[in-house]
Amino acid sequence: MIRFDHRADRSLRLQPPRPPVGNPALGRITDDVARPLDARPGLGWCACFAAAAAALSIGAACVGYEIATGIGTWGLNRTVGWAFDITNFVFWVGIGHAGTLISAILLLLRQQWRTSINRSAEAMTIFAVICAALFPLIHMGRPWLAFWVFPYPNSRGSLWVNFRSPLLWDVFAINTYMTISLAFWYIGMIPDFATLRDRAPAGLKKTIYSIASLGWNGSHRTWSRYETLNIILAGLATPLVISVHSIVSMDFATSILPGWHTTIFPPYWRPTSRTATSTRWRR
Amino acid sequence: MRASVLLIAAVVAVTSAGLVARTLARVGVHQGYAPEQPIAFSHKLHAGDSKVPCLYCHSSARTSRHAGIPSVNVCMNCHSMLTKQTVDIERLKEAVQRRQPIVWTKVHNLPDFVYFNHSQHVGANVACQSCHGPVETMARVRQEAPLTMGWCLDCHRTRGAELQRSRMAWAHADPNAPLPVTDCGKCHY
Amino acid sequence: MNAELRFWKSVEELRSDAGAEREVARDCFAGQRAQTGPPPPVSRRDFLTLAGFGLAAAAAACSRGSVQKAIPMLNQPEQMTPGVASYYATTCGGCGAGCALLVKTRDGRPIKIEGNAESAVFGGATCAAGQATVLSLYDDARLKGPLLRGQPAAWADVDAHVSARIAAAAAARKRVVLLSRTILGPATRRLVREWSSRPGFEHVTRDAVSYAALRDATRASFGVDAIPHYRFGGASVIVGIEADFLGAWLSPVEFTREYAGRRRPESGALMSRHVQFESGLSLTGSNADIRVPIAPSEQGLVALALLHRIARRHGGIEVPEVDESSLDAGALDKAADDLWRARGASLVVCGAHDEATQTLVHAINTHLGNIGRTVDLDNVSLQKQGDDAAFARLVEDMADRRVDVLILYGVNPAYDAPDADRFVAAMERVPLTVSFADRLDETAARADVVCPDHHFLEAWGDAEPIARVCSLAQPTIAPLFDTRAAQESLLAWQGRTPDFYEYLRAYWRETLFPAQDRYDTFDEFWDRSLHDGVFARSPRPASEHRFDGDCARAAAGVVREHAQAIADARGGYHLHLYEPVGVRDGTHANNPWLQELPDPVSKVTWGNYAAIAPALASRLALADGDVVAVEAGGHRVELPVLVQPGQSAQTISIALGYGRTRAGRVAEGIGVNAYPLAQSIGGRRRYARAGVGLTRTGRRDPLAATQTHHSMEGREIVKQTTLASFLESPPPGAEAHADMPNLWAEHPRGEHNWGMAIDLTSCTGCSACVTACQAENNVPVVGRDEVRRGREMHWIRIDRYYAGSEDAPETLVQPMMCQHCGHAPCEPVCPVLATVHSSDGLNQQVYNRCVGTRYCENNCPYKVRRFNWFEYARNDRFDFNMNSPLGEMVLNPDVTVRSRGVMEKCSLCVQRIQAGKLEATREGRAIADGDIQTACQQVCPADAIVFGDLADPSSRVSRLSRQQRRYRVLEELGTRPNVTYLAKVRNA
């Protein structure tokens, strides 16, 4: 069990963030940044968390009901189309791309101001991709068999997946994107884990931070490898933004439905996704 | 030292992953299932020692999708004339007298979404033993084959294909023609 | 003896019941003894054994991992092998037409109805209602045993009670009346004659929807007390006046068969022309080459105007002039011209419930020389013999307490009489009422004694729907419940042995056996007739029939009525009530298959509606689903509006047969009962009236329609041409898209290439195929709400498009199912290969592989894929046949019941293909063309659907796919469908 810091008594309840005034010392900034992790969460935070958790449980209950009853509960009345679920999927993929754009592309373009928001941008990417991955899963008729979309050896003689299906490539694309984004996010956090490790008193918390920081010692060598890796990952993530959304758009564009069947979809979707608002209501 | 720890860890991980995969792959596979039956009918005694042909008792395997478990009157064809008495034969005769059918436990179970037709296979001269194993040596019948789709396809791809070609000789002689034996719709509808 | 057969879900459940062993109930496989005489005592165990194999094995497969039991029969009957279907010939009891049937039974249960191809009259086809009758066998609402004063009773007690009361009534010289629907069976007819020939006993016949006017007119005109047998096959020109002869009128299967036989454009001038005058857009009207909307009150005028024109051409006949200002004179002239040109080979049929109009129609047919050719008065139809006048007298007598015992056989006047209240009041004054109803329906609920009759699939019987055309009915299953044939009840109450089987044999021995010379012994003759199901004697040759009708009086009557209607209609509307194709007169209201069957024209399911013309709708600002109140003759019903193109301007059309209150769970609350809106004039029922009020209620009740968009959006989905231009120049464009380039490699061709050809000229849209497919392929019923969401599950649908003006549109229908594309758009998109191409050209859907991404449905340009949004079997939310162990017995054991979350679609009846291949292999021969029939093909009375092997150039489907009229739907997408359509040709 994680024990909170001994300093975390009532007097050390999380104070509202202090805007940096003047030219504070680096140690002060580190203190300020790390303070939420040292302290117990405040009432406001608890209230927000409770509200979010309540909303989440409503969502979870709905999804549970849907999985237990059948996806007819979506209420879809244009049965041949996808509906809110896939629209939402596209929406979340778009949100995720906005995060990658901030963190990766701005890194490649050496925009210094990105550092102030890149952690939250990357986290947004991760959670957006998780949300995005959730929707294709729960829009399936039999989500408990979703693992069938992965090619794995089986006793069916062997029965593989359909490599012609855009949906399959969608799965691959989302998975790749998720992996790269996770790695990118995690690599960026290593020095910070090290800072937390150094601040943490001995105990479980320290052990966890020690493992998470992968032996970071702040030397030039680690910093230089860190920079290189970050650049490489940014370079990998940027084309993925293009490929993922192209593939997502192909889910629609390869169908022969009037209105969907158009080659403009991949290029058309990318700029729109980059604004993170790339959602059109598709019935 | 560190390398060897890593190596051991890797070996353990790979082995356990393999074991998990193997276990998962056997979910729903009941190979070796040999339930106890209400009457300890011995196929070894009947089909093995006494050499009663399979289709004598399972006659509907010739005409129906079900091989059929013989009705009691089929048993009594012989047992009304045989004098040997055992507890199990007594049970059989009791069933006749009480007009109570015998509730057997099915050994070979296929899921509902698989259409299997015995007559089709018997008609193609597939020996009963190909799928049911050496039943004539089994005192209590057990499921010999895994009855997985891959196992079915093994035979369909080799023997089935061969049979199909020989039968289709009259129709067309194209050696590359696709064969219906591996169509999904052969068994799933 | 416990009357109720128990059903169980697992053998364990069954065995855990200690009382089960003592329970002896009816068995489930009477079929095997059908040919060998009376049933031997068969115990419940036999059913157990059988069902043990079939049901338990099939059902248990769902519960993976659990122990499964197999219970063989104790003594296996020789003709029966578990898992092999047997077929028994019988006669349909679904409506009054009496079609010959072949019933498929599996493991002792009837599961599918087919037409009996041995019958020269009905062929191998049936209608939608006939297909669905097998489900009504397994209807939970059926009575499980006799009721005495509402309480379950033993047959012996019931018999004692009824016999005593009848004897008392007879002794006191009081009247005992048997009120029945038309009895088709000659043996039953004799039995009823014997019953009612005793003093004080009487028999009155009454049909739910009356044909009395036609029958009375025939008697008055020709001295023949029957309905003529119409021969559409001999008619080059057909004029229909409000007669839905392809839908529900008289004998639709026979008529459709003969009608469609004359709709072959390839035969050139032999193709018939069909003109229809009608108010609502009926199935028949939607097929007409020329359709003229008229108000219901104008039916007589149309007949008179036609007679006038024919008479003028004929010469020497006096027909009074008539004011035709309200009619379309041009259409009448043209129709009369056509009729006159085809005299002797033309036919005018009329569905009017007015004797004068029918008399005029008889006159027209007489002057055209059609009597003895297309109108057969020597071999008459015995299908509808209801006598309205006699029924009206009966109600009077009942009300005056002059009837002591009333026996109701196959009738439900408390529901379907226009003045049901009067009947119900009169019924209360009858000391003893006995009903043979199979359920506690509106009338039976008020009867003192209910002696439930068998379902026709459980009973012996015979039928003679057309004079000298006989068929037998045999049980295909032993009675499921403790019911008894009505005939046996009648025998029992006469103090005779209640064995109708012997009675039937005796009748056939005495009456029909001497009428043939092929068989020396009666047993041979009987066995043959039972095997074939039909026994037809050669028809009587045509004899002279003089027309004795009083045309002048009829004309006067028609004019008077029309004037009266115009006077009545002032400020109001005309009302037209009709029998719908699905639930018919209401008998089938509790049948979920028929409730969910889209109306062939409006495509509305689950309930009736008030159809109004588009012009009227826009004038009253009404839209589909707006609830209106329709008031007529002091009755008021509220129902939603349907804006029906082609509807006569001032007429409201409402379907009968809905609004049942006591038919069962399924029918409850579905639609409204429109029978009270009908009127009785001189004791004769009229299903039309004038002066009807229509008011908006402000409520909305959205219709559950399966098609709400009626345009093809400029795409040539249904190709259409006229006969003249077709004969002049063959339609172009058939090959236009054949060689579209494609990214994918060709599928390798196997031994077969299954395909289908659908002739849109033959197809009437009768929708029998929809129900046949539902029965064959275990297609679930989803209910009204789900249909509103567009989630109906039918694998085959009939698309209906309107072309032309709203007031007089042309209607096009197109059966649409999976096209089994050579380059199927659904196949490349499925991530898990759940839909793939087979070696023999089928697009296969593998349910157990499907994970339900619905991408295939998305990408199918034909929109024929159906998704299981919910679990439709064994789910209380979908409380239809698949939710009851009884209703489940109808399921086809060779087709998987799909679980929720998977896609499904037409498989071209792959189970039949596999069975056909297996049979051919077993017999060591090649599959012959026609060996394999899909369910939709087999049922089609119009022979519009042909299935076969496209790899065989001489097969029928290959020849049709090479015809000039051929085209493939949305071929421009490069899908290369294996289904070919033949363009619609109109003879207009």
PDB file of N, CA, C and O in Angstrom, chain C residues 112-145:
ATOM      1  N   LYS C 112     -42.351 -27.196 -42.002  1.00  0.00           N
ATOM      2  CA  LYS C 112     -42.397 -26.348 -43.195  1.00  0.00           C
ATOM      3  C   LYS C 112     -43.542 -26.820 -44.072  1.00  0.00           C
ATOM      4  O   LYS C 112     -43.784 -28.008 -44.214  1.00  0.00           O
ATOM      5  N   ILE C 113     -44.196 -25.849 -44.675  1.00  0.00           N
ATOM      6  CA  ILE C 113     -45.321 -26.133 -45.555  1.00  0.00           C
ATOM      7  C   ILE C 113     -44.894 -25.873 -46.988  1.00  0.00           C
ATOM      8  O   ILE C 113     -44.252 -24.855 -47.265  1.00  0.00           O
ATOM      9  N   GLU C 114     -45.190 -26.792 -47.860  1.00  0.00           N
ATOM     10  CA  GLU C 114     -44.960 -26.569 -49.280  1.00  0.00           C
ATOM     11  C   GLU C 114     -46.268 -26.819 -50.005  1.00  0.00           C
ATOM     12  O   GLU C 114     -47.137 -27.502 -49.482  1.00  0.00           O
ATOM     13  N   GLY C 115     -46.358 -26.272 -51.202  1.00  0.00           N
ATOM     14  CA  GLY C 115     -47.516 -26.603 -52.015  1.00  0.00           C
ATOM     15  C   GLY C 115     -47.348 -28.010 -52.559  1.00  0.00           C
ATOM     16  O   GLY C 115     -46.231 -28.512 -52.662  1.00  0.00           O
ATOM     17  N   ASN C 116     -48.442 -28.630 -52.880  1.00  0.00           N
ATOM     18  CA  ASN C 116     -48.382 -29.979 -53.408  1.00  0.00           C
ATOM     19  C   ASN C 116     -48.376 -29.904 -54.931  1.00  0.00           C
ATOM     20  O   ASN C 116     -49.369 -29.555 -55.560  1.00  0.00           O
ATOM     21  N   ALA C 117     -47.234 -30.232 -55.511  1.00  0.00           N
ATOM     22  CA  ALA C 117     -47.088 -30.114 -56.957  1.00  0.00           C
ATOM     23  C   ALA C 117     -47.984 -31.095 -57.703  1.00  0.00           C
ATOM     24  O   ALA C 117     -48.186 -30.955 -58.905  1.00  0.00           O
ATOM     25  N   GLU C 118     -48.513 -32.084 -56.985  1.00  0.00           N
ATOM     26  CA  GLU C 118     -49.409 -33.038 -57.644  1.00  0.00           C
ATOM     27  C   GLU C 118     -50.738 -32.379 -58.013  1.00  0.00           C
ATOM     28  O   GLU C 118     -51.460 -32.892 -58.864  1.00  0.00           O
ATOM     29  N   SER C 119     -51.058 -31.295 -57.339  1.00  0.00           N
ATOM     30  CA  SER C 119     -52.345 -30.667 -57.579  1.00  0.00           C
ATOM     31  C   SER C 119     -52.296 -29.851 -58.864  1.00  0.00           C
ATOM     32  O   SER C 119     -51.476 -28.953 -59.014  1.00  0.00           O
ATOM     33  N   ALA C 120     -53.196 -30.193 -59.780  1.00  0.00           N
ATOM     34  CA  ALA C 120     -53.198 -29.474 -61.052  1.00  0.00           C
ATOM     35  C   ALA C 120     -53.716 -28.060 -60.871  1.00  0.00           C
ATOM     36  O   ALA C 120     -53.421 -27.179 -61.664  1.00  0.00           O
ATOM     37  N   VAL C 121     -54.499 -27.849 -59.818  1.00  0.00           N
ATOM     38  CA  VAL C 121     -55.105 -26.536 -59.639  1.00  0.00           C
ATOM     39  C   VAL C 121     -54.167 -25.583 -58.913  1.00  0.00           C
ATOM     40  O   VAL C 121     -53.954 -24.454 -59.328  1.00  0.00           O
ATOM     41  N   PHE C 122     -53.568 -26.067 -57.829  1.00  0.00           N
ATOM     42  CA  PHE C 122     -52.778 -25.155 -56.986  1.00  0.00           C
ATOM     43  C   PHE C 122     -51.284 -25.260 -57.236  1.00  0.00           C
ATOM     44  O   PHE C 122     -50.524 -24.387 -56.839  1.00  0.00           O
ATOM     45  N   GLY C 123     -50.856 -26.341 -57.847  1.00  0.00           N
ATOM     46  CA  GLY C 123     -49.438 -26.485 -58.135  1.00  0.00           C
ATOM     47  C   GLY C 123     -48.631 -26.602 -56.862  1.00  0.00           C
ATOM     48  O   GLY C 123     -49.144 -26.916 -55.795  1.00  0.00           O
ATOM     49  N   GLY C 124     -47.371 -26.350 -56.952  1.00  0.00           N
ATOM     50  CA  GLY C 124     -46.520 -26.508 -55.783  1.00  0.00           C
ATOM     51  C   GLY C 124     -46.378 -25.240 -54.980  1.00  0.00           C
ATOM     52  O   GLY C 124     -45.386 -25.072 -54.290  1.00  0.00           O
ATOM     53  N   ALA C 125     -47.347 -24.364 -55.087  1.00  0.00           N
ATOM     54  CA  ALA C 125     -47.181 -23.054 -54.454  1.00  0.00           C
ATOM     55  C   ALA C 125     -48.138 -22.877 -53.292  1.00  0.00           C
ATOM     56  O   ALA C 125     -49.104 -23.613 -53.148  1.00  0.00           O
ATOM     57  N   THR C 126     -47.828 -21.927 -52.464  1.00  0.00           N
ATOM     58  CA  THR C 126     -48.757 -21.506 -51.427  1.00  0.00           C
ATOM     59  C   THR C 126     -48.681 -19.993 -51.309  1.00  0.00           C
ATOM     60  O   THR C 126     -47.896 -19.349 -52.002  1.00  0.00           O
ATOM     61  N   CYS C 127     -49.484 -19.470 -50.402  1.00  0.00           N
ATOM     62  CA  CYS C 127     -49.425 -18.038 -50.143  1.00  0.00           C
ATOM     63  C   CYS C 127     -48.726 -17.820 -48.807  1.00  0.00           C
ATOM     64  O   CYS C 127     -48.348 -18.775 -48.127  1.00  0.00           O
ATOM     65  N   ALA C 128     -48.578 -16.567 -48.431  1.00  0.00           N
ATOM     66  CA  ALA C 128     -47.899 -16.261 -47.168  1.00  0.00           C
ATOM     67  C   ALA C 128     -48.660 -16.836 -45.987  1.00  0.00           C
ATOM     68  O   ALA C 128     -48.075 -17.417 -45.068  1.00  0.00           O
ATOM     69  N   ALA C 129     -49.975 -16.703 -46.011  1.00  0.00           N
ATOM     70  CA  ALA C 129     -50.770 -17.196 -44.880  1.00  0.00           C
ATOM     71  C   ALA C 129     -50.650 -18.715 -44.775  1.00  0.00           C
ATOM     72  O   ALA C 129     -50.537 -19.266 -43.680  1.00  0.00           O
ATOM     73  N   GLY C 130     -50.652 -19.382 -45.918  1.00  0.00           N
ATOM     74  CA  GLY C 130     -50.502 -20.836 -45.907  1.00  0.00           C
ATOM     75  C   GLY C 130     -49.172 -21.245 -45.302  1.00  0.00           C
ATOM     76  O   GLY C 130     -49.094 -22.173 -44.492  1.00  0.00           O
ATOM     77  N   GLN C 131     -48.127 -20.525 -45.671  1.00  0.00           N
ATOM     78  CA  GLN C 131     -46.803 -20.812 -45.118  1.00  0.00           C
ATOM     79  C   GLN C 131     -46.805 -20.676 -43.603  1.00  0.00           C
ATOM     80  O   GLN C 131     -46.128 -21.408 -42.895  1.00  0.00           O
ATOM     81  N   ALA C 132     -47.545 -19.697 -43.130  1.00  0.00           N
ATOM     82  CA  ALA C 132     -47.480 -19.378 -41.706  1.00  0.00           C
ATOM     83  C   ALA C 132     -48.349 -20.292 -40.867  1.00  0.00           C
ATOM     84  O   ALA C 132     -48.232 -20.292 -39.638  1.00  0.00           O
ATOM     85  N   THR C 133     -49.216 -21.090 -41.503  1.00  0.00           N
ATOM     86  CA  THR C 133     -50.124 -21.913 -40.694  1.00  0.00           C
ATOM     87  C   THR C 133     -49.356 -22.896 -39.824  1.00  0.00           C
ATOM     88  O   THR C 133     -49.842 -23.291 -38.774  1.00  0.00           O
ATOM     89  N   VAL C 134     -48.168 -23.273 -40.256  1.00  0.00           N
ATOM     90  CA  VAL C 134     -47.417 -24.230 -39.449  1.00  0.00           C
ATOM     91  C   VAL C 134     -47.044 -23.617 -38.101  1.00  0.00           C
ATOM     92  O   VAL C 134     -46.917 -24.304 -37.096  1.00  0.00           O
ATOM     93  N   LEU C 135     -46.919 -22.292 -38.086  1.00  0.00           N
ATOM     94  CA  LEU C 135     -46.604 -21.643 -36.818  1.00  0.00           C
ATOM     95  C   LEU C 135     -47.829 -21.575 -35.911  1.00  0.00           C
ATOM     96  O   LEU C 135     -47.710 -21.673 -34.689  1.00  0.00           O
ATOM     97  N   SER C 136     -49.001 -21.439 -36.530  1.00  0.00           N
ATOM     98  CA  SER C 136     -50.193 -21.376 -35.668  1.00  0.00           C
ATOM     99  C   SER C 136     -50.459 -22.729 -35.004  1.00  0.00           C
ATOM    100  O   SER C 136     -51.163 -22.794 -34.009  1.00  0.00           O
ATOM    101  N   LEU C 137     -49.885 -23.794 -35.563  1.00  0.00           N
ATOM    102  CA  LEU C 137     -49.982 -25.085 -34.878  1.00  0.00           C
ATOM    103  C   LEU C 137     -49.336 -24.997 -33.498  1.00  0.00           C
ATOM    104  O   LEU C 137     -49.817 -25.577 -32.531  1.00  0.00           O
ATOM    105  N   TYR C 138     -48.240 -24.279 -33.439  1.00  0.00           N
ATOM    106  CA  TYR C 138     -47.479 -24.186 -32.188  1.00  0.00           C
ATOM    107  C   TYR C 138     -47.826 -22.917 -31.409  1.00  0.00           C
ATOM    108  O   TYR C 138     -46.984 -22.348 -30.739  1.00  0.00           O
ATOM    109  N   ASP C 139     -49.053 -22.475 -31.582  1.00  0.00           N
ATOM    110  CA  ASP C 139     -49.470 -21.243 -30.922  1.00  0.00           C
ATOM    111  C   ASP C 139     -49.876 -21.552 -29.477  1.00  0.00           C
ATOM    112  O   ASP C 139     -50.728 -22.392 -29.223  1.00  0.00           O
ATOM    113  N   ASP C 140     -49.250 -20.846 -28.585  1.00  0.00           N
ATOM    114  CA  ASP C 140     -49.508 -21.080 -27.165  1.00  0.00           C
ATOM    115  C   ASP C 140     -50.916 -20.652 -26.750  1.00  0.00           C
ATOM    116  O   ASP C 140     -51.417 -21.067 -25.706  1.00  0.00           O
ATOM    117  N   ALA C 141     -51.522 -19.812 -27.561  1.00  0.00           N
ATOM    118  CA  ALA C 141     -52.861 -19.337 -27.207  1.00  0.00           C
ATOM    119  C   ALA C 141     -53.923 -20.389 -27.474  1.00  0.00           C
ATOM    120  O   ALA C 141     -55.082 -20.209 -27.111  1.00  0.00           O
ATOM    121  N   ARG C 142     -53.568 -21.468 -28.120  1.00  0.00           N
ATOM    122  CA  ARG C 142     -54.556 -22.509 -28.404  1.00  0.00           C
ATOM    123  C   ARG C 142     -55.029 -23.128 -27.090  1.00  0.00           C
ATOM    124  O   ARG C 142     -54.278 -23.222 -26.117  1.00  0.00           O
ATOM    125  N   LEU C 143     -56.252 -23.545 -27.104  1.00  0.00           N
ATOM    126  CA  LEU C 143     -56.805 -24.168 -25.906  1.00  0.00           C
ATOM    127  C   LEU C 143     -56.165 -25.529 -25.701  1.00  0.00           C
ATOM    128  O   LEU C 143     -55.926 -26.275 -26.646  1.00  0.00           O
ATOM    129  N   LYS C 144     -55.904 -25.845 -24.449  1.00  0.00           N
ATOM    130  CA  LYS C 144     -55.210 -27.093 -24.154  1.00  0.00           C
ATOM    131  C   LYS C 144     -56.194 -28.238 -23.895  1.00  0.00           C
ATOM    132  O   LYS C 144     -55.783 -29.373 -23.727  1.00  0.00           O
ATOM    133  N   GLY C 145     -57.462 -27.921 -23.836  1.00  0.00           N
ATOM    134  CA  GLY C 145     -58.471 -28.955 -23.604  1.00  0.00           C
ATOM    135  C   GLY C 145     -59.837 -28.316 -23.581  1.00  0.00           C
ATOM    136  O   GLY C 145     -59.959 -27.082 -23.651  1.00  0.00           O
TER     137      GLY C 145
END
